């Protein structure tokens, strides 16, 4: 079946599985690993779904190849976690011509024609950025003078662009808060450490806070801060996005301060959307994740029940 107009929507029930081809970005973070696990579990446990999985190792060109291969295999749904926002028109037009619906997972794309994808399942990254700034200001005091360094995610990724935007927008409310340095660390722990080391070397005594676009980079930064001889979470406050267990543990250990949750467990929602499309139903253009912000005792209390 091919989305709308399928056998099921015409009332002929068959037991053919819905074949989903999923192009994943890679395995840069704990968050991404959790997302992969959630999708693979859905593929294994849902009797109505068959999953074809492809890991792009951070390369858009590999994702484009994977999409073309899914089209050639005539899958029913293409799920795409796009590494960057732009450059998707050509291949998505090919999917559209083949009448295969495209479901964006966790990151958005920028295309001239929004009909090139059916829906986006994921978070409000701008809101996450705003929350990061809001909670940081509440923690330190909105009227203080605060020098911030920013660890950006992968350049050109919607998660990076929108978190940066939301954070900067919210920061306008606190005139004493300044972003002193901002560089990409590609959403990885090792680069987070490396870039933080450089920030510390340049002006370590004048950094009050780190905003990391994900928890993994924050974990790397914490290591760099401790090795530099400062106390992470105290001398330098840490706010990051994702809500992986390690971030909760770091808050419990007093080394981090705030994690803004971003839900990677999207397998069940993807399965639901695939079934709705098979059944000829209309799906919302944005299926938004429900998320929270954790700090202090709230984070410590939540740690034992964290799923990723
Ligand atoms: O797109 C979501 C982001 O991608 C997560 O915040 C980050 O950890 C991941 O790599």
Coordinates of C-alpha atoms and ligand atoms in Angstrom, one line a residue:
X1 CA 0.0 0.0 0.0
X2 CA 1.1 3.6 -0.6
X3 CA -0.3 5.8 2.1
X4 CA -3.8 7.1 1.1
X5 CA -5.8 5.1 -1.4
X6 CA -4.4 1.8 0.0
X7 CA -6.1 -1.6 0.1
X8 CA -7.1 -0.9 3.7
X9 CA -8.6 2.5 3.0
X10 CA -10.7 0.8 0.3
X11 CA -12.1 -1.5 2.9
X12 CA -10.2 -4.6 1.8
X13 CA -8.4 -5.8 4.9
X14 CA -5.1 -7.6 4.1
X15 CA -2.4 -8.7 6.4
X16 CA 0.4 -7.1 4.4
X17 CA 2.9 -5.3 6.7
X18 CA 3.5 -1.6 6.3
X19 CA 7.1 -1.2 5.2
X20 CA 8.8 1.8 6.7
X21 CA 12.3 2.8 5.4
X22 CA 14.0 4.9 8.0
X23 CA 17.0 7.1 7.2
X24 CA 18.7 7.8 10.5
X25 CA 21.5 10.5 10.9
X26 CA 24.0 8.5 12.8
X27 CA 25.0 7.8 16.4
X28 CA 26.4 11.2 17.5
X29 CA 24.7 11.3 20.9
X30 CA 23.0 9.3 23.6
X31 CA 19.7 10.9 22.5
X32 CA 20.2 9.6 18.9
X33 CA 21.0 6.1 20.2
X34 CA 17.8 6.2 22.2
X35 CA 15.8 7.3 19.1
X36 CA 17.3 4.5 17.0
X37 CA 16.4 2.0 19.8
X38 CA 12.9 3.2 20.0
X39 CA 12.3 2.9 16.2
X40 CA 14.0 -0.5 16.0
X41 CA 11.9 -1.8 18.9
X42 CA 8.8 -0.6 17.1
X43 CA 9.9 -2.5 14.0
X44 CA 10.5 -5.6 16.0
X45 CA 7.5 -5.6 18.2
X46 CA 4.7 -4.2 16.1
X47 CA 3.3 -7.0 14.0
X48 CA 1.9 -4.6 11.4
X49 CA 5.2 -3.0 10.6
X50 CA 8.4 -4.0 8.8
X51 CA 11.3 -1.7 9.2
X52 CA 14.2 -1.0 6.9
X53 CA 16.9 0.9 8.7
X54 CA 19.8 2.9 7.2
X55 CA 22.5 4.8 9.1
X56 CA 23.8 7.8 7.2
X57 CA 26.9 8.4 9.4
X58 CA 26.2 12.1 9.6
X59 CA 26.2 12.5 5.8
X60 CA 23.3 14.1 3.9
X61 CA 24.6 12.3 0.7
X62 CA 24.1 9.0 2.4
X63 CA 20.6 10.0 3.4
X64 CA 19.7 10.9 -0.2
X65 CA 21.1 7.5 -1.3
X66 CA 19.0 5.7 1.3
X67 CA 15.8 7.6 0.3
X68 CA 16.5 6.6 -3.4
X69 CA 17.0 3.0 -2.3
X70 CA 13.7 3.0 -0.3
X71 CA 11.9 4.4 -3.4
X72 CA 13.4 1.7 -5.6
X73 CA 12.2 -0.9 -3.0
X74 CA 8.7 0.6 -3.1
X75 CA 8.4 1.0 0.7
X76 CA 5.1 2.3 2.0
X77 CA 6.5 5.2 4.2
X78 CA 9.8 6.9 4.2
X79 CA 10.9 8.2 7.6
X80 CA 13.7 10.8 7.6
X81 CA 15.7 12.3 10.5
X82 CA 17.3 15.0 8.4
X83 CA 20.9 15.9 9.3
X84 CA 20.6 19.4 7.9
X85 CA 17.6 21.6 7.0
X86 CA 18.3 22.3 3.3
X87 CA 19.0 20.5 0.1
X88 CA 16.1 18.0 0.1
X89 CA 13.8 19.2 -2.7
X90 CA 15.2 17.0 -5.5
X91 CA 15.0 13.6 -3.7
X92 CA 11.7 14.4 -2.0
X93 CA 10.2 15.2 -5.4
X94 CA 11.2 11.7 -6.5
X95 CA 9.5 10.3 -3.4
X96 CA 6.4 12.3 -4.1
X97 CA 6.3 11.2 -7.7
X98 CA 6.5 7.6 -6.4
X99 CA 3.6 8.5 -4.1
X100 CA 5.5 7.5 -1.0
X101 CA 4.7 9.7 2.0
X102 CA 7.6 11.2 3.9
X103 CA 7.5 11.5 7.6
X104 CA 10.1 13.8 9.2
X105 CA 11.4 12.6 12.5
X106 CA 12.8 14.9 15.2
X107 CA 14.4 17.5 12.9
X108 CA 12.8 19.8 10.3
X109 CA 13.7 20.7 6.8
X110 CA 13.3 23.9 4.8
X111 CA 11.7 23.3 1.4
X112 CA 10.0 25.5 -1.2
X113 CA 7.0 23.2 -1.2
X114 CA 5.7 21.8 2.1
X115 CA 3.8 19.1 0.3
X116 CA 7.1 17.3 -0.1
X117 CA 6.6 15.9 3.4
X118 CA 3.5 14.6 5.0
X119 CA 4.2 15.4 8.7
X120 CA 6.9 16.3 11.2
X121 CA 7.0 14.3 14.5
X122 CA 9.2 16.1 17.0
X123 CA 9.9 18.9 19.4
X124 CA 9.6 22.7 19.4
X125 CA 13.4 23.5 19.3
X126 CA 12.8 27.3 19.6
X127 CA 10.9 26.7 22.8
X128 CA 13.7 24.5 24.1
X129 CA 16.2 27.3 23.5
X130 CA 13.9 29.8 25.2
X131 CA 13.5 27.5 28.2
X132 CA 17.2 27.0 28.5
X133 CA 17.7 30.8 28.8
X134 CA 14.7 31.2 31.1
X135 CA 15.8 28.6 33.6
X136 CA 19.4 29.8 33.5
X137 CA 18.3 33.3 34.4
X138 CA 16.0 32.0 37.2
X139 CA 19.0 30.0 38.6
X140 CA 21.6 32.8 38.5
X141 CA 19.3 35.8 38.8
X142 CA 17.8 37.8 35.8
X143 CA 19.6 41.0 36.8
X144 CA 23.1 39.6 37.1
X145 CA 26.0 40.0 34.7
X146 CA 26.6 36.6 33.1
X147 CA 29.1 35.6 30.5
X148 CA 27.9 32.6 28.5
X149 CA 29.7 30.3 26.1
X150 CA 27.6 28.3 23.7
X151 CA 28.3 24.9 22.3
X152 CA 26.3 24.6 19.0
X153 CA 25.0 21.4 17.5
X154 CA 25.7 20.3 13.9
X155 CA 25.8 23.4 11.6
X156 CA 22.7 23.6 9.5
X157 CA 20.7 21.2 11.6
X158 CA 17.2 22.5 12.6
X159 CA 18.0 21.5 16.2
X160 CA 21.0 23.7 16.2
X161 CA 19.5 26.7 14.3
X162 CA 16.3 26.9 16.3
X163 CA 17.8 26.2 19.8
X164 CA 20.3 29.0 19.1
X165 CA 17.5 31.3 18.0
X166 CA 15.2 30.6 20.9
X167 CA 18.0 31.0 23.4
X168 CA 19.1 34.4 21.9
X169 CA 15.5 35.7 21.8
X170 CA 14.9 34.9 25.4
X171 CA 18.2 36.4 26.4
X172 CA 17.1 39.8 25.3
X173 CA 15.0 39.9 28.5
X174 CA 18.2 39.8 30.6
X175 CA 20.5 42.7 29.5
X176 CA 23.4 41.5 31.7
X177 CA 23.5 38.1 29.9
X178 CA 26.0 38.0 27.1
X179 CA 27.1 35.2 24.7
X180 CA 30.8 35.6 24.7
X181 CA 31.7 32.7 22.4
X182 CA 29.7 30.3 20.3
X183 CA 31.1 27.4 18.3
X184 CA 29.9 24.1 16.9
X185 CA 30.8 20.9 18.7
X186 CA 28.7 18.8 16.4
X187 CA 26.4 17.3 19.1
X188 CA 29.2 15.0 20.3
X189 CA 30.8 14.6 23.7
X190 CA 34.4 14.6 22.4
X191 CA 34.0 17.8 20.4
X192 CA 32.1 19.4 23.4
X193 CA 35.2 18.8 25.5
X194 CA 37.6 20.0 22.8
X195 CA 35.7 23.2 22.1
X196 CA 35.2 23.9 25.9
X197 CA 39.0 23.4 26.4
X198 CA 39.6 26.1 23.9
X199 CA 37.1 28.5 25.4
X200 CA 38.6 27.9 28.9
X201 CA 42.1 28.4 27.6
X202 CA 41.1 31.7 26.0
X203 CA 39.3 33.2 28.9
X204 CA 38.5 30.6 31.6
X205 CA 38.2 32.9 34.5
X206 CA 35.4 34.9 32.9
X207 CA 33.0 32.2 31.9
X208 CA 29.9 32.0 34.1
X209 CA 27.7 29.6 32.2
X210 CA 27.6 27.1 29.3
X211 CA 24.6 26.6 27.1
X212 CA 25.1 23.4 25.2
X213 CA 22.6 22.5 22.4
X214 CA 22.7 18.9 23.7
X215 CA 23.6 17.0 26.9
X216 CA 26.4 15.1 25.3
X217 CA 28.4 18.3 24.5
X218 CA 27.6 19.4 28.1
X219 CA 29.1 16.2 29.4
X220 CA 32.3 16.9 27.4
X221 CA 32.3 20.5 28.7
X222 CA 32.0 19.3 32.3
X223 CA 35.1 17.2 31.9
X224 CA 37.0 20.1 30.4
X225 CA 36.0 22.4 33.2
X226 CA 37.0 19.9 35.9
X227 CA 40.4 19.3 34.2
X228 CA 40.9 23.0 34.0
X229 CA 40.5 23.1 37.8
X230 CA 37.1 24.8 38.2
X231 CA 33.9 23.3 39.7
X232 CA 31.3 22.5 37.0
X233 CA 27.8 23.3 38.1
X234 CA 29.1 25.8 40.7
X235 CA 31.9 28.1 39.2
X236 CA 30.4 27.5 35.8
X237 CA 26.7 26.8 35.5
X238 CA 25.5 24.3 32.9
X239 CA 22.3 24.2 30.9
X240 CA 21.8 21.7 28.0
X241 CA 19.0 20.1 26.0
X242 CA 17.9 16.4 25.7
X243 CA 17.3 14.9 29.1
X244 CA 19.6 11.8 28.8
X245 CA 20.3 9.9 32.0
X246 CA 23.9 11.1 32.1
X247 CA 22.6 14.7 32.4
X248 CA 20.3 13.8 35.3
X249 CA 23.2 12.0 37.0
X250 CA 25.4 15.1 36.5
X251 CA 22.7 17.3 38.1
X252 CA 22.5 14.8 41.0
X253 CA 26.3 15.0 41.3
X254 CA 26.2 18.8 41.3
X255 CA 28.1 19.1 38.1
X256 CA 25.3 20.3 35.9
X257 CA 22.3 22.4 36.6
X258 CA 19.5 22.2 34.0
X259 CA 18.4 19.8 31.3
X260 CA 15.7 20.7 28.9
X261 CA 13.9 17.6 27.8
X262 CA 13.6 16.6 24.1
X263 CA 11.8 13.3 23.5
X264 CA 13.7 10.7 21.3
X265 CA 11.2 7.9 21.9
X266 CA 9.4 8.4 18.7
X267 CA 8.8 4.8 17.6
X268 CA 5.2 4.4 18.8
X269 CA 4.2 7.8 17.1
X270 CA 5.8 6.8 13.9
X271 CA 3.9 3.4 13.9
X272 CA 0.7 5.3 14.6
X273 CA 1.2 7.7 11.7
X274 CA 2.1 4.9 9.3
X275 CA -1.1 3.1 10.2
X276 CA -3.2 6.3 9.8
X277 CA -1.7 6.9 6.4
X278 CA -2.4 3.3 5.4
X279 CA -6.0 3.7 6.5
X280 CA -6.3 6.8 4.4
X281 CA -6.6 9.2 7.3
X282 CA -5.3 12.8 7.3
X283 CA -2.5 13.4 9.8
X284 CA -1.5 16.7 11.4
X285 CA 1.4 18.5 9.7
X286 CA 3.2 18.7 13.1
X287 CA 2.9 16.0 15.8
X288 CA 4.4 17.8 18.7
X289 CA 6.3 16.1 21.5
X290 CA 5.3 16.9 25.1
X291 CA 8.4 17.9 27.2
X292 CA 9.5 19.2 30.5
X293 CA 12.5 21.0 32.1
X294 CA 14.5 19.4 34.9
X295 CA 16.8 20.9 37.6
X296 CA 17.7 20.4 41.2
X297 CA 15.5 18.0 43.3
X298 CA 13.0 17.5 40.4
X299 CA 15.9 16.0 38.3
X300 CA 17.1 13.9 41.1
X301 CA 13.6 12.5 41.8
X302 CA 13.1 11.8 38.1
X303 CA 16.5 10.0 37.5
X304 CA 15.4 6.4 38.5
X305 CA 12.5 6.4 36.0
X306 CA 14.4 7.9 33.0
X307 CA 14.0 5.7 29.9
X308 CA 17.0 7.0 28.0
Ligands
LIG1 O1 17.7 16.5 16.6 C1 17.8 16.3 17.9 C2 19.2 16.4 18.4 O2 20.0 15.6 17.7 C3 19.5 16.1 19.8 O3 19.3 17.1 20.7 C4 20.9 15.7 19.8 O4 21.4 15.1 20.9 C5 20.9 14.9 18.6 O5 22.1 14.5 18.1

